[in-house]
PDB file of C-alpha atoms and ligand atoms in Angstrom:
ATOM      1  CA  MET T 105       2.885  18.498   6.677  1.00 76.00           C
ATOM      2  CA  ARG T 106       2.026  15.081   5.267  1.00 94.00           C
ATOM      3  CA  SER T 107      -1.246  13.494   6.327  1.00 96.00           C
ATOM      4  CA  LYS T 108      -1.283   9.836   7.255  1.00 98.00           C
ATOM      5  CA  LEU T 109      -2.930   6.915   5.518  1.00 98.00           C
ATOM      6  CA  VAL T 110      -3.828   3.506   6.879  1.00 98.00           C
ATOM      7  CA  ALA T 111      -4.757   1.026   4.158  1.00 98.00           C
ATOM      8  CA  GLY T 112      -5.960  -2.513   4.752  1.00 98.00           C
ATOM      9  CA  ASN T 113      -4.801  -5.181   2.337  1.00 98.00           C
ATOM     10  CA  TRP T 114      -7.344  -7.954   2.718  1.00 98.00           C
ATOM     11  CA  LYS T 115      -5.343 -10.261   0.405  1.00 98.00           C
ATOM     12  CA  MET T 116      -7.463 -13.310  -0.525  1.00 98.00           C
ATOM     13  CA  HIS T 117      -9.848 -13.038   2.390  1.00 98.00           C
ATOM     14  CA  GLY T 118     -13.460 -11.985   2.688  1.00 98.00           C
ATOM     15  CA  GLY T 119     -17.021 -12.962   1.953  1.00 98.00           C
ATOM     16  CA  ILE T 120     -20.204 -10.992   1.318  1.00 98.00           C
ATOM     17  CA  ALA T 121     -21.633 -11.491   4.800  1.00 98.00           C
ATOM     18  CA  GLN T 122     -18.433 -11.006   6.768  1.00 98.00           C
ATOM     19  CA  ASN T 123     -17.390  -7.949   4.711  1.00 98.00           C
ATOM     20  CA  ARG T 124     -20.597  -6.172   5.657  1.00 98.00           C
ATOM     21  CA  VAL T 125     -20.066  -6.774   9.367  1.00 98.00           C
ATOM     22  CA  LEU T 126     -16.390  -5.765   9.217  1.00 98.00           C
ATOM     23  CA  LEU T 127     -17.003  -2.608   7.181  1.00 98.00           C
ATOM     24  CA  ASP T 128     -19.906  -1.460   9.365  1.00 98.00           C
ATOM     25  CA  LEU T 129     -17.677  -1.733  12.429  1.00 98.00           C
ATOM     26  CA  ILE T 130     -14.756   0.040  10.732  1.00 98.00           C
ATOM     27  CA  VAL T 131     -16.939   2.902   9.497  1.00 98.00           C
ATOM     28  CA  THR T 132     -18.394   3.456  12.944  1.00 97.00           C
ATOM     29  CA  GLY T 133     -15.089   3.010  14.747  1.00 97.00           C
ATOM     30  CA  THR T 134     -13.160   5.465  12.574  1.00 97.00           C
ATOM     31  CA  THR T 135     -15.703   8.250  12.357  1.00 95.00           C
ATOM     32  CA  GLY T 136     -14.213  11.617  13.216  1.00 93.00           C
ATOM     33  CA  LEU T 137     -10.564  10.662  12.646  1.00 93.00           C
ATOM     34  CA  ARG T 138      -8.303  13.707  12.355  1.00 92.00           C
ATOM     35  CA  GLY T 139      -5.354  13.962   9.987  1.00 89.00           C
ATOM     36  CA  ALA T 140      -5.541  10.413   8.717  1.00 96.00           C
ATOM     37  CA  ASP T 141      -7.287   8.664   5.845  1.00 97.00           C
ATOM     38  CA  CYS T 142      -8.385   5.034   5.927  1.00 98.00           C
ATOM     39  CA  ALA T 143      -8.797   2.660   3.007  1.00 98.00           C
ATOM     40  CA  VAL T 144      -9.419  -1.010   2.312  1.00 98.00           C
ATOM     41  CA  CYS T 145      -7.983  -2.870  -0.679  1.00 99.00           C
ATOM     42  CA  VAL T 146     -10.229  -5.821  -1.351  1.00 99.00           C
ATOM     43  CA  PRO T 147     -10.457  -8.778  -3.753  1.00 98.00           C
ATOM     44  CA  TYR T 148     -11.942  -7.732  -7.119  1.00 98.00           C
ATOM     45  CA  PRO T 149     -15.345  -9.449  -6.747  1.00 98.00           C
ATOM     46  CA  TYR T 150     -16.163  -7.399  -3.665  1.00 99.00           C
ATOM     47  CA  LEU T 151     -15.589  -4.013  -5.273  1.00 98.00           C
ATOM     48  CA  PRO T 152     -19.295  -3.410  -6.042  1.00 98.00           C
ATOM     49  CA  GLN T 153     -20.224  -4.295  -2.468  1.00 98.00           C
ATOM     50  CA  VAL T 154     -17.489  -2.142  -1.008  1.00 98.00           C
ATOM     51  CA  GLN T 155     -18.376   0.727  -3.309  1.00 98.00           C
ATOM     52  CA  SER T 156     -22.008   0.675  -2.264  1.00 98.00           C
ATOM     53  CA  LEU T 157     -21.231   0.345   1.468  1.00 98.00           C
ATOM     54  CA  LEU T 158     -18.412   2.898   1.601  1.00 98.00           C
ATOM     55  CA  GLN T 159     -19.544   5.524  -0.922  1.00 97.00           C
ATOM     56  CA  PRO T 160     -21.420   7.525   1.725  1.00 97.00           C
ATOM     57  CA  THR T 161     -18.575   7.219   4.243  1.00 97.00           C
ATOM     58  CA  HIS T 162     -15.095   8.637   4.876  1.00 97.00           C
ATOM     59  CA  ILE T 163     -13.347   5.327   4.006  1.00 98.00           C
ATOM     60  CA  PHE T 164     -11.664   4.909   0.613  1.00 98.00           C
ATOM     61  CA  TRP T 165     -11.268   1.615  -1.223  1.00 99.00           C
ATOM     62  CA  GLY T 166      -9.085   0.029  -3.826  1.00 99.00           C
ATOM     63  CA  ALA T 167      -7.724  -3.124  -5.441  1.00 99.00           C
ATOM     64  CA  GLN T 168      -4.665  -5.271  -4.805  1.00 98.00           C
ATOM     65  CA  ASN T 169      -3.412  -5.707  -8.362  1.00 98.00           C
ATOM     66  CA  VAL T 170      -4.099  -4.556 -11.910  1.00 99.00           C
ATOM     67  CA  SER T 171      -3.119  -5.505 -15.437  1.00 98.00           C
ATOM     68  CA  GLN T 172      -0.370  -3.495 -17.076  1.00 98.00           C
ATOM     69  CA  HIS T 173      -2.395  -3.639 -20.310  1.00 98.00           C
ATOM     70  CA  GLU T 174      -5.206  -1.312 -21.250  1.00 98.00           C
ATOM     71  CA  LYS T 175      -7.450  -4.027 -22.725  1.00 98.00           C
ATOM     72  CA  GLY T 176      -7.326  -7.085 -24.939  1.00 98.00           C
ATOM     73  CA  ALA T 177      -6.897 -10.836 -24.937  1.00 98.00           C
ATOM     74  CA  TYR T 178      -5.543 -11.246 -21.400  1.00 98.00           C
ATOM     75  CA  THR T 179      -7.748 -13.921 -19.881  1.00 98.00           C
ATOM     76  CA  GLY T 180      -8.307 -13.455 -16.171  1.00 98.00           C
ATOM     77  CA  GLU T 181      -6.844  -9.969 -16.006  1.00 98.00           C
ATOM     78  CA  VAL T 182      -8.511  -6.766 -14.794  1.00 98.00           C
ATOM     79  CA  SER T 183      -7.716  -3.352 -16.264  1.00 99.00           C
ATOM     80  CA  ALA T 184      -7.279  -0.097 -14.412  1.00 98.00           C
ATOM     81  CA  ALA T 185     -10.252   1.395 -16.286  1.00 98.00           C
ATOM     82  CA  MET T 186     -12.412  -1.414 -14.869  1.00 98.00           C
ATOM     83  CA  LEU T 187     -11.233  -0.533 -11.371  1.00 98.00           C
ATOM     84  CA  ALA T 188     -12.086   3.098 -12.079  1.00 98.00           C
ATOM     85  CA  ASP T 189     -15.621   1.959 -12.949  1.00 98.00           C
ATOM     86  CA  PHE T 190     -15.962   0.927  -9.314  1.00 98.00           C
ATOM     87  CA  ALA T 191     -14.544   4.230  -8.069  1.00 98.00           C
ATOM     88  CA  CYS T 192     -11.391   2.725  -6.618  1.00 98.00           C
ATOM     89  CA  ARG T 193      -9.037   5.329  -5.267  1.00 98.00           C
ATOM     90  CA  TYR T 194      -6.024   3.066  -4.722  1.00 99.00           C
ATOM     91  CA  VAL T 195      -4.375   0.104  -6.423  1.00 99.00           C
ATOM     92  CA  ILE T 196      -1.582  -1.830  -4.714  1.00 99.00           C
ATOM     93  CA  VAL T 197       1.180  -2.564  -7.231  1.00 98.00           C
ATOM     94  CA  GLY T 198       4.303  -4.644  -6.714  1.00 98.00           C
ATOM     95  CA  HIS T 199       3.282  -6.332  -3.496  1.00 98.00           C
ATOM     96  CA  SER T 200       6.006  -8.809  -2.560  1.00 98.00           C
ATOM     97  CA  GLU T 201       3.526 -11.684  -2.838  1.00 98.00           C
ATOM     98  CA  ARG T 202       2.934 -10.708  -6.485  1.00 98.00           C
ATOM     99  CA  ARG T 203       6.657 -10.316  -7.094  1.00 98.00           C
ATOM    100  CA  ALA T 204       7.504 -13.678  -5.481  1.00 97.00           C
ATOM    101  CA  LEU T 205       4.510 -15.865  -6.374  1.00 98.00           C
ATOM    102  CA  TYR T 206       3.595 -14.408  -9.777  1.00 98.00           C
ATOM    103  CA  ALA T 207       7.056 -13.453 -11.002  1.00 97.00           C
ATOM    104  CA  GLU T 208       6.310  -9.753 -11.366  1.00 98.00           C
ATOM    105  CA  ASP T 209       9.582  -7.960 -11.992  1.00 98.00           C
ATOM    106  CA  SER T 210      10.195  -4.294 -11.309  1.00 98.00           C
ATOM    107  CA  HIS T 211       9.619  -3.288 -14.922  1.00 98.00           C
ATOM    108  CA  THR T 212       6.218  -5.009 -14.980  1.00 98.00           C
ATOM    109  CA  VAL T 213       5.386  -3.294 -11.700  1.00 98.00           C
ATOM    110  CA  ALA T 214       6.328   0.040 -13.257  1.00 98.00           C
ATOM    111  CA  LEU T 215       3.977  -0.681 -16.181  1.00 98.00           C
ATOM    112  CA  LYS T 216       1.194  -1.451 -13.687  1.00 99.00           C
ATOM    113  CA  PHE T 217       1.982   1.773 -11.863  1.00 99.00           C
ATOM    114  CA  ARG T 218       1.606   3.641 -15.166  1.00 98.00           C
ATOM    115  CA  ALA T 219      -1.653   1.855 -16.078  1.00 98.00           C
ATOM    116  CA  THR T 220      -3.075   2.788 -12.661  1.00 98.00           C
ATOM    117  CA  GLN T 221      -2.245   6.467 -13.039  1.00 98.00           C
ATOM    118  CA  THR T 222      -3.462   6.577 -16.629  1.00 98.00           C
ATOM    119  CA  ALA T 223      -6.891   5.535 -15.349  1.00 98.00           C
ATOM    120  CA  GLY T 224      -6.787   8.324 -12.755  1.00 98.00           C
ATOM    121  CA  LEU T 225      -6.177   6.061  -9.757  1.00 98.00           C
ATOM    122  CA  THR T 226      -3.424   6.223  -7.155  1.00 98.00           C
ATOM    123  CA  PRO T 227      -0.879   3.400  -7.068  1.00 98.00           C
ATOM    124  CA  ILE T 228       0.445   2.174  -3.733  1.00 99.00           C
ATOM    125  CA  LEU T 229       3.885   0.983  -4.823  1.00 99.00           C
ATOM    126  CA  CYS T 230       5.323  -1.709  -2.548  1.00 98.00           C
ATOM    127  CA  VAL T 231       9.046  -2.172  -2.107  1.00 98.00           C
ATOM    128  CA  GLY T 232      10.988  -4.328   0.320  1.00 98.00           C
ATOM    129  CA  GLU T 233      13.788  -6.789   0.838  1.00 98.00           C
ATOM    130  CA  THR T 234      13.794 -10.460   1.826  1.00 96.00           C
ATOM    131  CA  LEU T 235      15.499 -11.729   4.975  1.00 95.00           C
ATOM    132  CA  GLU T 236      18.306 -13.131   2.840  1.00 95.00           C
ATOM    133  CA  GLN T 237      18.845  -9.751   1.238  1.00 97.00           C
ATOM    134  CA  ARG T 238      18.825  -7.955   4.578  1.00 95.00           C
ATOM    135  CA  GLU T 239      21.355 -10.393   5.984  1.00 93.00           C
ATOM    136  CA  ALA T 240      23.513  -9.901   2.897  1.00 96.00           C
ATOM    137  CA  ALA T 241      23.336  -6.138   3.576  1.00 97.00           C
ATOM    138  CA  VAL T 242      21.807  -5.348   0.175  1.00 98.00           C
ATOM    139  CA  THR T 243      18.528  -3.849   1.448  1.00 98.00           C
ATOM    140  CA  GLU T 244      19.245  -0.424  -0.047  1.00 98.00           C
ATOM    141  CA  GLN T 245      20.290  -1.818  -3.432  1.00 98.00           C
ATOM    142  CA  VAL T 246      17.117  -3.929  -3.630  1.00 98.00           C
ATOM    143  CA  ILE T 247      14.868  -1.009  -2.771  1.00 98.00           C
ATOM    144  CA  ALA T 248      16.719   1.325  -5.095  1.00 98.00           C
ATOM    145  CA  GLU T 249      16.200  -1.087  -7.995  1.00 98.00           C
ATOM    146  CA  GLN T 250      12.467  -1.392  -7.238  1.00 98.00           C
ATOM    147  CA  LEU T 251      12.068   2.367  -6.980  1.00 98.00           C
ATOM    148  CA  ASP T 252      14.279   3.279  -9.909  1.00 98.00           C
ATOM    149  CA  ALA T 253      12.245   1.081 -12.292  1.00 98.00           C
ATOM    150  CA  VAL T 254       9.325   3.496 -11.844  1.00 98.00           C
ATOM    151  CA  ILE T 255      11.483   6.622 -11.963  1.00 98.00           C
ATOM    152  CA  GLU T 256      13.222   5.446 -15.149  1.00 98.00           C
ATOM    153  CA  LEU T 257       9.974   4.610 -16.937  1.00 98.00           C
ATOM    154  CA  LEU T 258       7.878   7.568 -15.824  1.00 98.00           C
ATOM    155  CA  GLY T 259      10.136  10.189 -14.291  1.00 98.00           C
ATOM    156  CA  VAL T 260      10.221  11.202 -10.652  1.00 98.00           C
ATOM    157  CA  SER T 261       7.190  13.485 -11.067  1.00 98.00           C
ATOM    158  CA  ALA T 262       4.990  10.374 -11.424  1.00 98.00           C
ATOM    159  CA  LEU T 263       5.654   9.657  -7.753  1.00 98.00           C
ATOM    160  CA  ALA T 264       3.845  12.864  -6.818  1.00 97.00           C
ATOM    161  CA  LYS T 265       0.518  11.161  -7.411  1.00 96.00           C
ATOM    162  CA  SER T 266       1.326   7.912  -5.687  1.00 98.00           C
ATOM    163  CA  VAL T 267       1.863   6.329  -2.293  1.00 98.00           C
ATOM    164  CA  LEU T 268       4.870   4.170  -1.405  1.00 98.00           C
ATOM    165  CA  ALA T 269       4.849   1.268   1.003  1.00 98.00           C
ATOM    166  CA  TYR T 270       7.996  -0.169   2.518  1.00 98.00           C
ATOM    167  CA  GLU T 271       7.216  -3.776   3.356  1.00 98.00           C
ATOM    168  CA  PRO T 272      10.175  -5.894   4.447  1.00 98.00           C
ATOM    169  CA  VAL T 273       9.276  -9.375   3.213  1.00 96.00           C
ATOM    170  CA  TRP T 274      10.563 -10.959   6.423  1.00 95.00           C
ATOM    171  CA  ALA T 275       8.021  -8.964   8.441  1.00 95.00           C
ATOM    172  CA  ILE T 276       4.939  -9.847   6.371  1.00 92.00           C
ATOM    173  CA  GLY T 277       2.576 -12.243   8.084  1.00 89.00           C
ATOM    174  CA  THR T 278       5.350 -13.408  10.400  1.00 90.00           C
ATOM    175  CA  GLY T 279       4.511 -11.413  13.509  1.00 85.00           C
ATOM    176  CA  LYS T 280       8.067 -10.096  13.270  1.00 86.00           C
ATOM    177  CA  THR T 281       7.801  -6.331  12.849  1.00 87.00           C
ATOM    178  CA  ALA T 282      10.701  -4.134  11.852  1.00 89.00           C
ATOM    179  CA  THR T 283      11.660  -1.997  14.818  1.00 95.00           C
ATOM    180  CA  PRO T 284      10.569   1.616  14.426  1.00 97.00           C
ATOM    181  CA  GLN T 285      14.215   2.565  13.887  1.00 98.00           C
ATOM    182  CA  GLN T 286      14.812  -0.163  11.280  1.00 97.00           C
ATOM    183  CA  ALA T 287      11.746   0.992   9.380  1.00 98.00           C
ATOM    184  CA  GLN T 288      12.631   4.673   9.780  1.00 98.00           C
ATOM    185  CA  ASP T 289      16.116   4.065   8.360  1.00 98.00           C
ATOM    186  CA  VAL T 290      14.700   2.561   5.163  1.00 98.00           C
ATOM    187  CA  HIS T 291      11.976   5.209   4.889  1.00 98.00           C
ATOM    188  CA  ALA T 292      14.639   7.911   5.162  1.00 98.00           C
ATOM    189  CA  PHE T 293      16.702   6.152   2.505  1.00 98.00           C
ATOM    190  CA  ILE T 294      13.676   6.089   0.167  1.00 98.00           C
ATOM    191  CA  ARG T 295      12.892   9.750   0.782  1.00 98.00           C
ATOM    192  CA  ASN T 296      16.516  10.806   0.300  1.00 98.00           C
ATOM    193  CA  ARG T 297      16.806   8.869  -2.930  1.00 98.00           C
ATOM    194  CA  ILE T 298      13.728  10.622  -4.308  1.00 98.00           C
ATOM    195  CA  ALA T 299      14.927  13.972  -2.944  1.00 98.00           C
ATOM    196  CA  ALA T 300      18.054  13.618  -5.068  1.00 98.00           C
ATOM    197  CA  HIS T 301      15.696  13.979  -8.051  1.00 98.00           C
ATOM    198  CA  ASP T 302      13.064  16.309  -6.628  1.00 98.00           C
ATOM    199  CA  ILE T 303      12.873  17.613  -3.074  1.00 98.00           C
ATOM    200  CA  LYS T 304       9.243  18.684  -3.289  1.00 98.00           C
ATOM    201  CA  VAL T 305       8.084  15.255  -4.470  1.00 98.00           C
ATOM    202  CA  ALA T 306      10.133  13.595  -1.727  1.00 98.00           C
ATOM    203  CA  THR T 307       8.814  15.895   0.982  1.00 98.00           C
ATOM    204  CA  GLU T 308       5.170  15.470   0.051  1.00 98.00           C
ATOM    205  CA  LEU T 309       5.157  11.727  -0.684  1.00 98.00           C
ATOM    206  CA  GLN T 310       3.366   9.429   1.762  1.00 98.00           C
ATOM    207  CA  VAL T 311       5.557   6.439   2.612  1.00 98.00           C
ATOM    208  CA  LEU T 312       3.691   3.720   4.514  1.00 98.00           C
ATOM    209  CA  TYR T 313       5.186   0.888   6.528  1.00 98.00           C
ATOM    210  CA  GLY T 314       3.794  -2.641   6.186  1.00 98.00           C
ATOM    211  CA  GLY T 315       4.687  -5.907   7.882  1.00 97.00           C
ATOM    212  CA  SER T 316       2.986  -7.206  11.034  1.00 95.00           C
ATOM    213  CA  VAL T 317       1.564  -3.820  12.035  1.00 97.00           C
ATOM    214  CA  LYS T 318      -0.832  -4.455  14.916  1.00 97.00           C
ATOM    215  CA  ALA T 319      -2.842  -2.415  17.384  1.00 98.00           C
ATOM    216  CA  ASN T 320      -0.017  -2.715  19.912  1.00 97.00           C
ATOM    217  CA  ASN T 321       2.853  -1.484  17.720  1.00 97.00           C
ATOM    218  CA  ALA T 322       1.245   0.970  15.287  1.00 98.00           C
ATOM    219  CA  ALA T 323       1.669   4.102  17.402  1.00 98.00           C
ATOM    220  CA  GLU T 324       5.440   3.734  17.828  1.00 98.00           C
ATOM    221  CA  LEU T 325       5.912   3.068  14.114  1.00 98.00           C
ATOM    222  CA  PHE T 326       3.715   5.986  13.056  1.00 98.00           C
ATOM    223  CA  ALA T 327       5.596   8.296  15.436  1.00 98.00           C
ATOM    224  CA  MET T 328       8.741   8.024  13.294  1.00 98.00           C
ATOM    225  CA  PRO T 329       9.377  11.116  11.167  1.00 98.00           C
ATOM    226  CA  ASP T 330       9.332   9.399   7.763  1.00 98.00           C
ATOM    227  CA  ILE T 331       6.543   6.881   8.400  1.00 98.00           C
ATOM    228  CA  ASP T 332       3.239   8.213   7.130  1.00 98.00           C
ATOM    229  CA  GLY T 333       0.927   5.374   8.065  1.00 98.00           C
ATOM    230  CA  GLY T 334       0.631   1.700   7.325  1.00 98.00           C
ATOM    231  CA  LEU T 335      -0.329  -1.003   4.875  1.00 98.00           C
ATOM    232  CA  ILE T 336      -2.011  -3.591   7.032  1.00 98.00           C
ATOM    233  CA  GLY T 337      -2.543  -7.262   6.211  1.00 98.00           C
ATOM    234  CA  GLY T 338      -3.851  -9.637   8.882  1.00 98.00           C
ATOM    235  CA  ALA T 339      -4.873  -6.933  11.350  1.00 98.00           C
ATOM    236  CA  SER T 340      -7.076  -5.231   8.728  1.00 98.00           C
ATOM    237  CA  LEU T 341      -9.458  -8.207   8.933  1.00 98.00           C
ATOM    238  CA  VAL T 342     -10.110  -7.686  12.655  1.00 98.00           C
ATOM    239  CA  ALA T 343     -12.267  -4.619  13.250  1.00 98.00           C
ATOM    240  CA  ASP T 344     -10.907  -3.659  16.679  1.00 98.00           C
ATOM    241  CA  GLU T 345      -7.301  -4.056  15.548  1.00 98.00           C
ATOM    242  CA  PHE T 346      -7.784  -2.040  12.378  1.00 98.00           C
ATOM    243  CA  ILE T 347      -9.703   0.728  14.143  1.00 98.00           C
ATOM    244  CA  THR T 348      -6.986   1.062  16.777  1.00 98.00           C
ATOM    245  CA  ILE T 349      -4.337   1.236  14.050  1.00 98.00           C
ATOM    246  CA  CYS T 350      -6.306   3.944  12.219  1.00 98.00           C
ATOM    247  CA  ARG T 351      -6.642   5.881  15.461  1.00 97.00           C
ATOM    248  CA  ALA T 352      -2.901   5.601  16.059  1.00 98.00           C
ATOM    249  CA  ALA T 353      -2.399   7.511  12.792  1.00 98.00           C
ATOM    250  CA  GLN T 354      -4.360  10.546  13.958  1.00 95.00           C
ATOM    251  CA  SER T 355      -2.547  13.844  14.276  1.00 85.00           C
TER     252      SER T 355
HETATM  253  P1  13P P1623       0.698  -8.408   7.579  1.00 91.41           P
HETATM  254  O1  13P P1623       0.198  -7.142   8.197  1.00 91.41           O
HETATM  255  O2  13P P1623      -0.273  -9.553   7.695  1.00 91.41           O
HETATM  256  O3  13P P1623       2.074  -8.746   8.023  1.00 91.41           O
HETATM  257  O4  13P P1623       0.790  -8.132   5.989  1.00 91.41           O
HETATM  258  C1  13P P1623       1.414  -6.989   5.553  1.00 91.41           C
HETATM  259  C2  13P P1623       1.143  -6.832   4.109  1.00 91.41           C
HETATM  260  O5  13P P1623       1.588  -7.625   3.294  1.00 91.41           O
HETATM  261  C3  13P P1623       0.298  -5.710   3.683  1.00 91.41           C
HETATM  262  O6  13P P1623       0.339  -5.535   2.311  1.00 91.41           O
END
């Protein structure tokens, strides 16, 4: 039986004072959750703050990106070992905003996935199609390409120590959520594709859904058999929303 995970992706939001208020509320509001883990993926500068506030709690934390390189002359980049210094558990890799705005291709994402695991952290690998791709009925091809880049570089066993997130680009920040059945269909496709390589890895892998998950739709999404929680953008910045979403993931 897979446990659930709800991870907040703060994107480029936050501030020292507001983070403290938000995290205090989230810690209190999610105490005693059963069968679900919670995490927040925050901008790099807040990692020391988040580490010190969350270390004594049940909430995990992580980053939203990482360099594919171990170290060197890469101005402005942050290595996975640096993230490990701040006890990150998770690193989001291949978010569609990184793919679209920073031209990260699937091979680069696979290298970032590898760098994350090499440092002992867990990648949250994002995959998902654009509206154009969905309308052209190439959703499965797009997701297969994004997934296969990691499998080809590292082998399917690498997925055993990772989390996947299906995030249809057309549902991100738009208020337009995939229906539970639309999401379930893609989650099942992902799991079946991995099962063709290794059934155990496929069965145990957490596959999150992301894209306009809110307090009022989380429960129906999380009730689907292949949806193991959520990757939450906007609603992770609102304590009540995020707490309700975390509670919806309880067993
Ligand atoms: P929203 O929840 O704001 O749609 O963002 C989803 C997302 O991109 C999480 O990574």
